[in-house]
PDB file of C-alpha atoms in Angstrom:
ATOM      1  CA  MET A   1      -7.520  -8.210   7.761  1.00  0.00           C
ATOM      2  CA  ASP A   2      -4.097  -6.852   8.672  1.00  0.00           C
ATOM      3  CA  GLU A   3      -3.136  -6.804   4.734  1.00  0.00           C
ATOM      4  CA  LEU A   4      -6.155  -4.707   4.040  1.00  0.00           C
ATOM      5  CA  LEU A   5      -5.647  -2.413   6.951  1.00  0.00           C
ATOM      6  CA  MET A   6      -2.160  -1.982   5.652  1.00  0.00           C
ATOM      7  CA  LYS A   7      -3.473  -1.275   2.099  1.00  0.00           C
ATOM      8  CA  TYR A   8      -5.881   1.346   3.767  1.00  0.00           C
ATOM      9  CA  ILE A   9      -3.083   2.976   5.757  1.00  0.00           C
ATOM     10  CA  LYS A  10      -0.999   3.302   2.534  1.00  0.00           C
ATOM     11  CA  GLY A  11      -3.983   4.754   0.688  1.00  0.00           C
ATOM     12  CA  ASP A  12      -4.217   1.999  -1.949  1.00  0.00           C
ATOM     13  CA  VAL A  13      -7.598   0.689  -1.316  1.00  0.00           C
ATOM     14  CA  THR A  14     -10.561   0.871  -3.719  1.00  0.00           C
ATOM     15  CA  PRO A  15     -13.750   3.073  -2.662  1.00  0.00           C
ATOM     16  CA  GLU A  16     -15.462  -0.436  -1.625  1.00  0.00           C
ATOM     17  CA  GLU A  17     -12.391  -1.754   0.269  1.00  0.00           C
ATOM     18  CA  GLN A  18     -12.347   1.687   2.225  1.00  0.00           C
ATOM     19  CA  GLU A  19     -15.993   1.272   3.056  1.00  0.00           C
ATOM     20  CA  LYS A  20     -15.320  -2.261   4.257  1.00  0.00           C
ATOM     21  CA  VAL A  21     -12.506  -0.933   6.567  1.00  0.00           C
ATOM     22  CA  ILE A  22     -14.701   1.841   7.828  1.00  0.00           C
ATOM     23  CA  HIS A  23     -17.511  -0.519   8.810  1.00  0.00           C
ATOM     24  CA  TRP A  24     -15.027  -2.981  10.347  1.00  0.00           C
ATOM     25  CA  LEU A  25     -13.366  -0.208  12.518  1.00  0.00           C
ATOM     26  CA  ASP A  26     -17.003   0.699  13.821  1.00  0.00           C
ATOM     27  CA  GLU A  27     -17.831  -2.821  14.949  1.00  0.00           C
ATOM     28  CA  SER A  28     -15.762  -2.704  18.065  1.00  0.00           C
ATOM     29  CA  PRO A  29     -12.989  -0.881  20.052  1.00  0.00           C
ATOM     30  CA  GLU A  30     -10.750  -3.703  19.915  1.00  0.00           C
ATOM     31  CA  HIS A  31     -10.709  -3.378  15.948  1.00  0.00           C
ATOM     32  CA  MET A  32      -9.863   0.517  16.473  1.00  0.00           C
ATOM     33  CA  HIS A  33      -6.951  -0.836  18.642  1.00  0.00           C
ATOM     34  CA  GLN A  34      -5.595  -3.110  16.037  1.00  0.00           C
ATOM     35  CA  PHE A  35      -5.762  -0.408  13.414  1.00  0.00           C
ATOM     36  CA  ARG A  36      -4.110   1.989  15.732  1.00  0.00           C
ATOM     37  CA  SER A  37      -1.253  -0.421  16.409  1.00  0.00           C
ATOM     38  CA  LEU A  38      -0.609  -1.238  12.768  1.00  0.00           C
ATOM     39  CA  ARG A  39      -0.689   2.619  12.033  1.00  0.00           C
ATOM     40  CA  LYS A  40       1.597   3.165  14.739  1.00  0.00           C
ATOM     41  CA  LEU A  41       4.251   0.622  13.342  1.00  0.00           C
ATOM     42  CA  TYR A  42       3.850   1.998   9.955  1.00  0.00           C
ATOM     43  CA  ASP A  43       4.262   5.545  11.053  1.00  0.00           C
ATOM     44  CA  ILE A  44       7.776   4.469  13.052  1.00  0.00           C
ATOM     45  CA  SER A  45       8.907   2.808   9.858  1.00  0.00           C
ATOM     46  CA  ILE A  46       8.403   5.869   7.876  1.00  0.00           C
ATOM     47  CA  TRP A  47       9.858   8.012  10.550  1.00  0.00           C
ATOM     48  CA  ASN A  48      12.983   5.828  10.559  1.00  0.00           C
ATOM     49  CA  CYS A  49      13.488   6.671   6.904  1.00  0.00           C
ATOM     50  CA  ASN A  50      13.527  10.352   7.597  1.00  0.00           C
ATOM     51  CA  GLU A  51      10.888  11.083   4.846  1.00  0.00           C
ATOM     52  CA  ASP A  52       8.829  14.461   5.423  1.00  0.00           C
ATOM     53  CA  VAL A  53       6.994  14.287   2.265  1.00  0.00           C
ATOM     54  CA  HIS A  54       5.195  11.400   0.147  1.00  0.00           C
ATOM     55  CA  GLU A  55       4.414  11.410  -3.365  1.00  0.00           C
ATOM     56  CA  VAL A  56       0.900  10.456  -4.192  1.00  0.00           C
ATOM     57  CA  ASN A  57       1.371   8.891  -7.336  1.00  0.00           C
ATOM     58  CA  ASN A  58       3.657   8.798 -10.424  1.00  0.00           C
ATOM     59  CA  LYS A  59       1.626  11.170 -12.498  1.00  0.00           C
ATOM     60  CA  SER A  60       2.297  14.211 -10.298  1.00  0.00           C
ATOM     61  CA  SER A  61       4.385  16.156  -7.727  1.00  0.00           C
ATOM     62  CA  ILE A  62       1.733  16.660  -4.970  1.00  0.00           C
ATOM     63  CA  PHE A  63       3.114  16.349  -1.537  1.00  0.00           C
ATOM     64  CA  ILE A  64       1.456  16.659   1.853  1.00  0.00           C
ATOM     65  CA  LYS A  65       3.338  17.279   5.282  1.00  0.00           C
ATOM     66  CA  PRO A  66       1.030  16.593   8.179  1.00  0.00           C
ATOM     67  CA  VAL A  67       1.335  18.911  11.010  1.00  0.00           C
ATOM     68  CA  PHE A  68      -1.198  17.871  13.361  1.00  0.00           C
ATOM     69  CA  LEU A  69       1.062  14.781  14.689  1.00  0.00           C
ATOM     70  CA  GLU A  70       4.131  16.519  14.923  1.00  0.00           C
ATOM     71  CA  PHE A  71       6.135  13.295  16.285  1.00  0.00           C
ATOM     72  CA  LEU A  72       4.967  11.403  13.346  1.00  0.00           C
ATOM     73  CA  LYS A  73       5.615  11.402   9.523  1.00  0.00           C
ATOM     74  CA  VAL A  74       2.175  10.054   8.277  1.00  0.00           C
ATOM     75  CA  ALA A  75       0.918   8.155   5.481  1.00  0.00           C
ATOM     76  CA  VAL A  76      -1.760   9.114   2.867  1.00  0.00           C
ATOM     77  CA  VAL A  77      -4.728   8.401   4.640  1.00  0.00           C
ATOM     78  CA  ILE A  78      -5.395   8.697   8.444  1.00  0.00           C
ATOM     79  CA  LEU A  79      -8.387   7.768  10.307  1.00  0.00           C
ATOM     80  CA  VAL A  80      -9.083  10.278  13.093  1.00  0.00           C
ATOM     81  CA  THR A  81     -11.763   9.976  15.666  1.00  0.00           C
ATOM     82  CA  PHE A  82     -12.761  13.423  17.425  1.00  0.00           C
ATOM     83  CA  LEU A  83     -15.373  14.117  19.835  1.00  0.00           C
ATOM     84  CA  GLY A  84     -17.197  10.803  18.603  1.00  0.00           C
ATOM     85  CA  THR A  85     -17.336  11.840  14.861  1.00  0.00           C
ATOM     86  CA  ARG A  86     -15.343  10.195  12.271  1.00  0.00           C
ATOM     87  CA  PHE A  87     -13.230  12.256   9.919  1.00  0.00           C
ATOM     88  CA  PHE A  88     -10.461  11.608   7.245  1.00  0.00           C
ATOM     89  CA  PHE A  89      -7.295  13.287   6.902  1.00  0.00           C
ATOM     90  CA  GLY A  90      -5.319  12.705   3.867  1.00  0.00           C
ATOM     91  CA  PHE A  91      -6.009  11.980   0.041  1.00  0.00           C
ATOM     92  CA  ASN A  92      -9.346  10.218  -1.169  1.00  0.00           C
ATOM     93  CA  GLU A  93      -9.499   9.790  -4.750  1.00  0.00           C
ATOM     94  CA  GLU A  94     -13.021  11.083  -6.033  1.00  0.00           C
ATOM     95  CA  HIS A  95     -12.293  10.433  -9.810  1.00  0.00           C
ATOM     96  CA  ALA A  96      -9.601  10.145 -12.215  1.00  0.00           C
ATOM     97  CA  GLY A  97      -7.135  13.034 -11.620  1.00  0.00           C
ATOM     98  CA  MET A  98      -8.864  14.699  -8.541  1.00  0.00           C
ATOM     99  CA  GLN A  99      -7.670  14.507  -5.095  1.00  0.00           C
ATOM    100  CA  THR A 100      -9.439  15.566  -1.778  1.00  0.00           C
ATOM    101  CA  VAL A 101      -7.644  16.786   1.616  1.00  0.00           C
ATOM    102  CA  VAL A 102     -10.086  16.784   4.716  1.00  0.00           C
ATOM    103  CA  VAL A 103      -8.763  18.249   7.885  1.00  0.00           C
ATOM    104  CA  PRO A 104     -10.446  17.053  11.004  1.00  0.00           C
ATOM    105  CA  ALA A 105     -11.695  19.435  13.808  1.00  0.00           C
ATOM    106  CA  GLY A 106      -8.991  21.036  15.972  1.00  0.00           C
ATOM    107  CA  GLN A 107      -6.259  20.247  13.237  1.00  0.00           C
ATOM    108  CA  ARG A 108      -4.458  21.548  10.491  1.00  0.00           C
ATOM    109  CA  ALA A 109      -2.483  20.556   7.208  1.00  0.00           C
ATOM    110  CA  GLU A 110       0.357  21.668   5.309  1.00  0.00           C
ATOM    111  CA  LEU A 111       0.690  20.545   1.535  1.00  0.00           C
ATOM    112  CA  TYR A 112       2.307  21.293  -1.738  1.00  0.00           C
ATOM    113  CA  LEU A 113       0.363  21.118  -5.067  1.00  0.00           C
ATOM    114  CA  ALA A 114       1.790  19.721  -8.454  1.00  0.00           C
ATOM    115  CA  ASP A 115       2.766  23.402  -9.592  1.00  0.00           C
ATOM    116  CA  GLY A 116       4.848  24.110  -6.526  1.00  0.00           C
ATOM    117  CA  THR A 117       2.102  26.064  -4.551  1.00  0.00           C
ATOM    118  CA  LYS A 118       2.106  25.623  -0.967  1.00  0.00           C
ATOM    119  CA  VAL A 119      -1.207  25.629   1.055  1.00  0.00           C
ATOM    120  CA  TRP A 120      -2.018  25.419   4.679  1.00  0.00           C
ATOM    121  CA  LEU A 121      -5.574  24.315   5.672  1.00  0.00           C
ATOM    122  CA  ASN A 122      -7.130  25.069   8.895  1.00  0.00           C
ATOM    123  CA  SER A 123      -9.558  23.028  11.146  1.00  0.00           C
ATOM    124  CA  ARG A 124     -12.554  21.564   9.316  1.00  0.00           C
ATOM    125  CA  SER A 125     -11.439  22.280   5.845  1.00  0.00           C
ATOM    126  CA  THR A 126     -11.455  20.396   2.555  1.00  0.00           C
ATOM    127  CA  LEU A 127      -9.591  21.180  -0.510  1.00  0.00           C
ATOM    128  CA  LYS A 128     -10.035  19.421  -3.829  1.00  0.00           C
ATOM    129  CA  PHE A 129      -7.536  19.657  -6.596  1.00  0.00           C
ATOM    130  CA  PRO A 130      -6.318  17.931  -9.733  1.00  0.00           C
ATOM    131  CA  ASP A 131      -3.072  15.773  -9.469  1.00  0.00           C
ATOM    132  CA  ARG A 132      -1.883  17.799 -12.782  1.00  0.00           C
ATOM    133  CA  PHE A 133      -2.959  21.191 -13.415  1.00  0.00           C
ATOM    134  CA  ASP A 134      -3.956  22.174 -17.157  1.00  0.00           C
ATOM    135  CA  ASP A 135      -1.400  24.462 -18.973  1.00  0.00           C
ATOM    136  CA  ASP A 136      -3.835  27.555 -19.117  1.00  0.00           C
ATOM    137  CA  ALA A 137      -5.465  27.258 -15.844  1.00  0.00           C
ATOM    138  CA  ARG A 138      -5.214  26.177 -11.973  1.00  0.00           C
ATOM    139  CA  ASN A 139      -8.451  25.465 -10.367  1.00  0.00           C
ATOM    140  CA  VAL A 140      -9.022  24.197  -6.748  1.00  0.00           C
ATOM    141  CA  GLU A 141     -12.258  24.010  -4.585  1.00  0.00           C
ATOM    142  CA  LEU A 142     -12.023  25.120  -0.830  1.00  0.00           C
ATOM    143  CA  ASP A 143     -14.654  24.522   1.611  1.00  0.00           C
ATOM    144  CA  GLY A 144     -13.253  25.858   4.979  1.00  0.00           C
ATOM    145  CA  GLU A 145     -10.012  28.229   5.558  1.00  0.00           C
ATOM    146  CA  GLY A 146      -6.866  27.873   3.606  1.00  0.00           C
ATOM    147  CA  TYR A 147      -3.752  30.078   3.275  1.00  0.00           C
ATOM    148  CA  PHE A 148      -2.016  29.975  -0.192  1.00  0.00           C
ATOM    149  CA  GLU A 149       1.433  30.844  -1.339  1.00  0.00           C
ATOM    150  CA  VAL A 150       0.977  30.318  -5.107  1.00  0.00           C
ATOM    151  CA  ALA A 151       3.628  29.774  -7.629  1.00  0.00           C
ATOM    152  CA  HIS A 152       3.796  32.453 -10.090  1.00  0.00           C
ATOM    153  CA  ASN A 153       2.620  31.345 -13.616  1.00  0.00           C
ATOM    154  CA  GLU A 154       1.115  34.273 -15.866  1.00  0.00           C
ATOM    155  CA  LYS A 155       0.009  31.500 -18.389  1.00  0.00           C
ATOM    156  CA  ALA A 156      -2.130  29.758 -15.749  1.00  0.00           C
ATOM    157  CA  PRO A 157      -4.052  31.962 -13.321  1.00  0.00           C
ATOM    158  CA  PHE A 158      -4.779  30.057 -10.081  1.00  0.00           C
ATOM    159  CA  THR A 159      -8.438  30.287  -8.842  1.00  0.00           C
ATOM    160  CA  VAL A 160      -9.714  29.182  -5.529  1.00  0.00           C
ATOM    161  CA  HIS A 161     -13.487  28.386  -6.009  1.00  0.00           C
ATOM    162  CA  THR A 162     -15.795  28.454  -2.721  1.00  0.00           C
ATOM    163  CA  SER A 163     -19.512  28.187  -2.366  1.00  0.00           C
ATOM    164  CA  LYS A 164     -19.857  32.062  -2.746  1.00  0.00           C
ATOM    165  CA  TYR A 165     -16.957  33.608  -4.438  1.00  0.00           C
ATOM    166  CA  ASN A 166     -14.204  32.825  -6.670  1.00  0.00           C
ATOM    167  CA  VAL A 167     -10.503  34.194  -5.879  1.00  0.00           C
ATOM    168  CA  LYS A 168      -8.227  34.442  -8.909  1.00  0.00           C
ATOM    169  CA  VAL A 169      -4.460  35.149  -8.920  1.00  0.00           C
ATOM    170  CA  LEU A 170      -1.228  34.901 -10.939  1.00  0.00           C
ATOM    171  CA  GLY A 171       1.211  34.381  -7.957  1.00  0.00           C
ATOM    172  CA  THR A 172       0.596  35.704  -4.534  1.00  0.00           C
ATOM    173  CA  GLU A 173       0.095  35.053  -0.854  1.00  0.00           C
ATOM    174  CA  PHE A 174      -3.288  35.184   0.532  1.00  0.00           C
ATOM    175  CA  ASN A 175      -5.897  33.753   2.948  1.00  0.00           C
ATOM    176  CA  VAL A 176      -9.421  32.500   2.171  1.00  0.00           C
ATOM    177  CA  LYS A 177     -12.036  31.719   4.836  1.00  0.00           C
ATOM    178  CA  ALA A 178     -15.260  30.303   3.309  1.00  0.00           C
ATOM    179  CA  TYR A 179     -16.996  27.447   5.240  1.00  0.00           C
ATOM    180  CA  SER A 180     -20.053  26.523   3.358  1.00  0.00           C
ATOM    181  CA  ASP A 181     -22.025  25.719   6.516  1.00  0.00           C
ATOM    182  CA  ARG A 182     -21.531  29.042   7.898  1.00  0.00           C
ATOM    183  CA  ASN A 183     -22.721  32.425   6.329  1.00  0.00           C
ATOM    184  CA  TYR A 184     -19.117  33.789   5.955  1.00  0.00           C
ATOM    185  CA  PHE A 185     -16.591  34.696   3.577  1.00  0.00           C
ATOM    186  CA  SER A 186     -13.224  36.735   3.518  1.00  0.00           C
ATOM    187  CA  THR A 187     -10.174  36.837   1.646  1.00  0.00           C
ATOM    188  CA  SER A 188      -7.011  38.739   3.049  1.00  0.00           C
ATOM    189  CA  LEU A 189      -4.319  39.633   0.804  1.00  0.00           C
ATOM    190  CA  LEU A 190      -0.652  39.556   2.272  1.00  0.00           C
ATOM    191  CA  LYS A 191       1.457  39.783  -1.251  1.00  0.00           C
ATOM    192  CA  GLY A 192       0.609  40.305  -4.774  1.00  0.00           C
ATOM    193  CA  SER A 193      -2.857  40.966  -6.075  1.00  0.00           C
ATOM    194  CA  VAL A 194      -6.109  38.979  -6.301  1.00  0.00           C
ATOM    195  CA  GLU A 195      -9.437  39.360  -8.044  1.00  0.00           C
ATOM    196  CA  ILE A 196     -12.484  38.200  -6.188  1.00  0.00           C
ATOM    197  CA  SER A 197     -15.679  37.720  -8.218  1.00  0.00           C
ATOM    198  CA  ASN A 198     -19.034  35.850  -7.416  1.00  0.00           C
ATOM    199  CA  THR A 199     -19.563  32.594  -8.856  1.00  0.00           C
ATOM    200  CA  ASN A 200     -21.479  33.778 -12.172  1.00  0.00           C
ATOM    201  CA  ASN A 201     -18.489  36.416 -12.532  1.00  0.00           C
ATOM    202  CA  SER A 202     -21.004  39.213 -12.775  1.00  0.00           C
ATOM    203  CA  LYS A 203     -19.137  41.441 -10.090  1.00  0.00           C
ATOM    204  CA  SER A 204     -15.581  41.452  -9.026  1.00  0.00           C
ATOM    205  CA  VAL A 205     -13.242  43.169  -6.755  1.00  0.00           C
ATOM    206  CA  LEU A 206      -9.405  43.807  -6.821  1.00  0.00           C
ATOM    207  CA  LEU A 207      -7.526  43.764  -3.717  1.00  0.00           C
ATOM    208  CA  LYS A 208      -4.173  45.337  -2.986  1.00  0.00           C
ATOM    209  CA  PRO A 209      -1.439  44.009  -0.358  1.00  0.00           C
ATOM    210  CA  GLN A 210      -2.711  44.282   3.285  1.00  0.00           C
ATOM    211  CA  GLU A 211      -6.555  44.440   2.227  1.00  0.00           C
ATOM    212  CA  GLN A 212      -9.285  42.063   3.149  1.00  0.00           C
ATOM    213  CA  ALA A 213     -12.562  41.550   1.557  1.00  0.00           C
ATOM    214  CA  LEU A 214     -15.625  40.447   3.646  1.00  0.00           C
ATOM    215  CA  ALA A 215     -19.036  39.497   2.397  1.00  0.00           C
ATOM    216  CA  ASN A 216     -21.865  41.580   3.904  1.00  0.00           C
ATOM    217  CA  ASP A 217     -25.356  41.252   2.809  1.00  0.00           C
ATOM    218  CA  GLY A 218     -24.432  40.033  -0.710  1.00  0.00           C
ATOM    219  CA  ARG A 219     -21.636  42.376  -1.470  1.00  0.00           C
ATOM    220  CA  LEU A 220     -17.977  42.552  -0.659  1.00  0.00           C
ATOM    221  CA  VAL A 221     -16.570  45.298   1.686  1.00  0.00           C
ATOM    222  CA  VAL A 222     -13.046  45.965   1.401  1.00  0.00           C
ATOM    223  CA  LYS A 223     -10.958  46.841   4.872  1.00  0.00           C
ATOM    224  CA  GLU A 224      -7.466  47.120   5.906  1.00  0.00           C
ATOM    225  CA  ILE A 225      -5.890  43.958   7.737  1.00  0.00           C
ATOM    226  CA  LYS A 226      -5.666  45.149  11.235  1.00  0.00           C
ATOM    227  CA  ASP A 227      -4.300  42.012  12.942  1.00  0.00           C
ATOM    228  CA  LYS A 228      -1.805  40.028  11.049  1.00  0.00           C
ATOM    229  CA  ASN A 229      -1.291  37.821  14.194  1.00  0.00           C
ATOM    230  CA  TYR A 230      -4.700  36.101  13.155  1.00  0.00           C
ATOM    231  CA  PHE A 231      -2.833  34.410  10.159  1.00  0.00           C
ATOM    232  CA  ARG A 232      -0.817  32.461  12.613  1.00  0.00           C
ATOM    233  CA  TRP A 233      -3.076  29.818  12.819  1.00  0.00           C
ATOM    234  CA  LYS A 234      -0.788  28.187  10.161  1.00  0.00           C
ATOM    235  CA  GLU A 235       1.665  27.853  13.215  1.00  0.00           C
ATOM    236  CA  GLY A 236      -1.317  26.048  14.994  1.00  0.00           C
ATOM    237  CA  LEU A 237      -1.948  29.109  17.099  1.00  0.00           C
ATOM    238  CA  LEU A 238      -5.353  30.731  17.703  1.00  0.00           C
ATOM    239  CA  CYS A 239      -4.505  34.394  18.226  1.00  0.00           C
ATOM    240  CA  LEU A 240      -7.216  36.938  19.736  1.00  0.00           C
ATOM    241  CA  ASP A 241      -6.829  40.729  19.712  1.00  0.00           C
ATOM    242  CA  ASP A 242      -9.467  42.668  22.012  1.00  0.00           C
ATOM    243  CA  GLU A 243     -12.174  39.957  21.043  1.00  0.00           C
ATOM    244  CA  SER A 244     -15.560  39.455  22.786  1.00  0.00           C
ATOM    245  CA  ILE A 245     -16.141  36.246  24.449  1.00  0.00           C
ATOM    246  CA  SER A 246     -18.761  35.602  21.880  1.00  0.00           C
ATOM    247  CA  GLU A 247     -16.267  35.963  19.009  1.00  0.00           C
ATOM    248  CA  LEU A 248     -13.859  33.654  21.037  1.00  0.00           C
ATOM    249  CA  ILE A 249     -16.694  30.973  21.456  1.00  0.00           C
ATOM    250  CA  ALA A 250     -17.676  31.280  17.749  1.00  0.00           C
ATOM    251  CA  LYS A 251     -14.163  30.139  16.881  1.00  0.00           C
ATOM    252  CA  LEU A 252     -13.923  27.560  19.297  1.00  0.00           C
ATOM    253  CA  GLU A 253     -17.276  25.985  17.805  1.00  0.00           C
ATOM    254  CA  LEU A 254     -15.758  26.421  14.416  1.00  0.00           C
ATOM    255  CA  TYR A 255     -12.306  25.155  15.124  1.00  0.00           C
ATOM    256  CA  TYR A 256     -13.316  22.158  17.256  1.00  0.00           C
ATOM    257  CA  ASP A 257     -16.860  21.298  15.857  1.00  0.00           C
ATOM    258  CA  VAL A 258     -18.609  21.502  19.279  1.00  0.00           C
ATOM    259  CA  ASP A 259     -21.658  23.472  20.255  1.00  0.00           C
ATOM    260  CA  ILE A 260     -20.971  25.856  23.330  1.00  0.00           C
ATOM    261  CA  ILE A 261     -23.908  27.067  25.228  1.00  0.00           C
ATOM    262  CA  VAL A 262     -23.332  30.080  27.480  1.00  0.00           C
ATOM    263  CA  LYS A 263     -25.987  30.060  30.404  1.00  0.00           C
ATOM    264  CA  LYS A 264     -23.673  32.924  32.390  1.00  0.00           C
ATOM    265  CA  GLN A 265     -24.552  35.751  30.318  1.00  0.00           C
ATOM    266  CA  SER A 266     -22.589  38.120  32.330  1.00  0.00           C
ATOM    267  CA  LEU A 267     -19.486  36.547  30.807  1.00  0.00           C
ATOM    268  CA  MET A 268     -20.300  37.867  27.312  1.00  0.00           C
ATOM    269  CA  LYS A 269     -19.716  41.623  28.380  1.00  0.00           C
ATOM    270  CA  TYR A 270     -15.759  40.607  28.660  1.00  0.00           C
ATOM    271  CA  ARG A 271     -13.117  41.056  25.883  1.00  0.00           C
ATOM    272  CA  TYR A 272      -9.956  38.925  25.383  1.00  0.00           C
ATOM    273  CA  SER A 273      -6.520  39.094  24.033  1.00  0.00           C
ATOM    274  CA  GLY A 274      -4.265  36.207  23.857  1.00  0.00           C
ATOM    275  CA  LYS A 275      -2.653  33.239  22.115  1.00  0.00           C
ATOM    276  CA  PHE A 276      -3.545  29.428  22.353  1.00  0.00           C
ATOM    277  CA  ARG A 277      -2.211  26.446  20.783  1.00  0.00           C
ATOM    278  CA  ILE A 278      -4.862  24.944  18.863  1.00  0.00           C
ATOM    279  CA  ARG A 279      -3.763  21.224  19.545  1.00  0.00           C
ATOM    280  CA  GLU A 280      -4.215  21.828  23.234  1.00  0.00           C
ATOM    281  CA  GLY A 281      -8.034  21.579  22.852  1.00  0.00           C
ATOM    282  CA  VAL A 282     -11.102  23.486  23.683  1.00  0.00           C
ATOM    283  CA  GLU A 283     -11.103  22.597  27.450  1.00  0.00           C
ATOM    284  CA  HIS A 284      -7.503  24.118  27.595  1.00  0.00           C
ATOM    285  CA  VAL A 285      -8.894  27.530  26.432  1.00  0.00           C
ATOM    286  CA  LEU A 286     -11.975  27.213  28.837  1.00  0.00           C
ATOM    287  CA  LYS A 287      -9.528  26.421  31.952  1.00  0.00           C
ATOM    288  CA  VAL A 288      -7.521  29.556  30.945  1.00  0.00           C
ATOM    289  CA  LEU A 289     -10.504  31.931  30.776  1.00  0.00           C
ATOM    290  CA  GLN A 290     -11.708  30.184  34.354  1.00  0.00           C
ATOM    291  CA  LEU A 291      -8.437  31.884  35.680  1.00  0.00           C
ATOM    292  CA  LYS A 292      -9.683  35.269  34.822  1.00  0.00           C
ATOM    293  CA  HIS A 293     -13.657  34.864  35.111  1.00  0.00           C
ATOM    294  CA  SER A 294     -15.547  32.629  37.611  1.00  0.00           C
ATOM    295  CA  PHE A 295     -17.691  30.135  35.690  1.00  0.00           C
ATOM    296  CA  THR A 296     -17.899  26.325  35.446  1.00  0.00           C
ATOM    297  CA  TYR A 297     -18.760  24.105  32.295  1.00  0.00           C
ATOM    298  CA  THR A 298     -20.160  20.759  31.731  1.00  0.00           C
ATOM    299  CA  LYS A 299     -19.841  18.376  28.679  1.00  0.00           C
ATOM    300  CA  ASN A 300     -22.557  16.573  27.072  1.00  0.00           C
ATOM    301  CA  GLU A 301     -20.916  14.093  24.880  1.00  0.00           C
ATOM    302  CA  GLU A 302     -23.997  12.710  23.302  1.00  0.00           C
ATOM    303  CA  LEU A 303     -25.068  16.093  22.140  1.00  0.00           C
ATOM    304  CA  ASN A 304     -21.590  17.106  21.504  1.00  0.00           C
ATOM    305  CA  GLN A 305     -22.223  20.404  23.679  1.00  0.00           C
ATOM    306  CA  ILE A 306     -20.141  22.232  26.348  1.00  0.00           C
ATOM    307  CA  ILE A 307     -22.627  24.121  28.780  1.00  0.00           C
ATOM    308  CA  ILE A 308     -21.018  27.172  30.522  1.00  0.00           C
ATOM    309  CA  ASN A 309     -22.782  28.326  33.748  1.00  0.00           C
TER     310      ASN A 309
END
C-alpha cells in the first residue's frame, strides 16, 4: 500500500487508484496516520531540495505554491481533513488538458498558470483551467473567490467564467467573488480594465480601476472600492472595517464551512473593525470577540454547528 500512497502523494494515480486510496483512508485512523507519516517524509525531502514550485507535467508551465502550510513545500495532491469533511487541495486531472485546484475551508492557495498569470484562491474555492491556453483565448472557471494578476496578451483575452457572470480582460489585476452555493457575485478592479457580462452575453458592464460591480436583483451595480484592506485575504488576513456581527458571522461561515447560530440576539447590534489571521481558525475569532462582548458558545461536531448563547 505504501507504493500506491506515494503515487497518490505525488499526484501520479489514476481516478480508480485515487478512489481506492480514499476508501482505504476512510477505513481507520491508523490508515490516516500511516498516510500522514509518508506525507511528512515526502514533504521533508522536497523541503530539503529547496523547491518552491512544481511543474505539473511536461506539456505546460503551470505551477502551484501552497500557502496554507507555510513550513512545508507540498506535492501536487494533498488530502486535508477539516471539521470532519474531506477536501482535496491540488491538481486533479478531469480530462485531457484540464486541471482543477480545490482549496479547503479555512485555507488559501497561490498558483501560476501556463501564460504567467498569477492567481490567489480563497477558502472553499475551485479553479478549473487548461494546462495550455489557446492562441486566441484564455478561459478559466471559478467557483469561489480568486484574485488575478493577468499576464497581458492582446491576442488572447483572459476570461473568468462563473455560474452567473463572465469577467473578460486583456491584462489587469482584479478580484472575483462568486460562490455558486451563495447568491452573491462581485468583481473588484484594482488595475487595468475588465468587462463583465452575463452568461449569455446579452448585457455587459465595463469597470474602471478602483471600481467594483456587485450583483443585485439580477443586475450589476457599480460602486467605488472603499476598503482595499479586504483584498489582504491573499495574505491570509480577514480584515473587517466597521462591519456588523452578522456580516462577520457570514464570512466565518463561508471561510470555515460551518453553521453559526446566534441565540444571543443582543450581539447583532454591534459592529466590528479588526484583522484576523484566517489560519488561526473560527474559534480564535470567537475568543477575541468574547474579550469585548459577553457570550458563550458550544460546538456540535455532528451537525457542524457553533451555537452562540
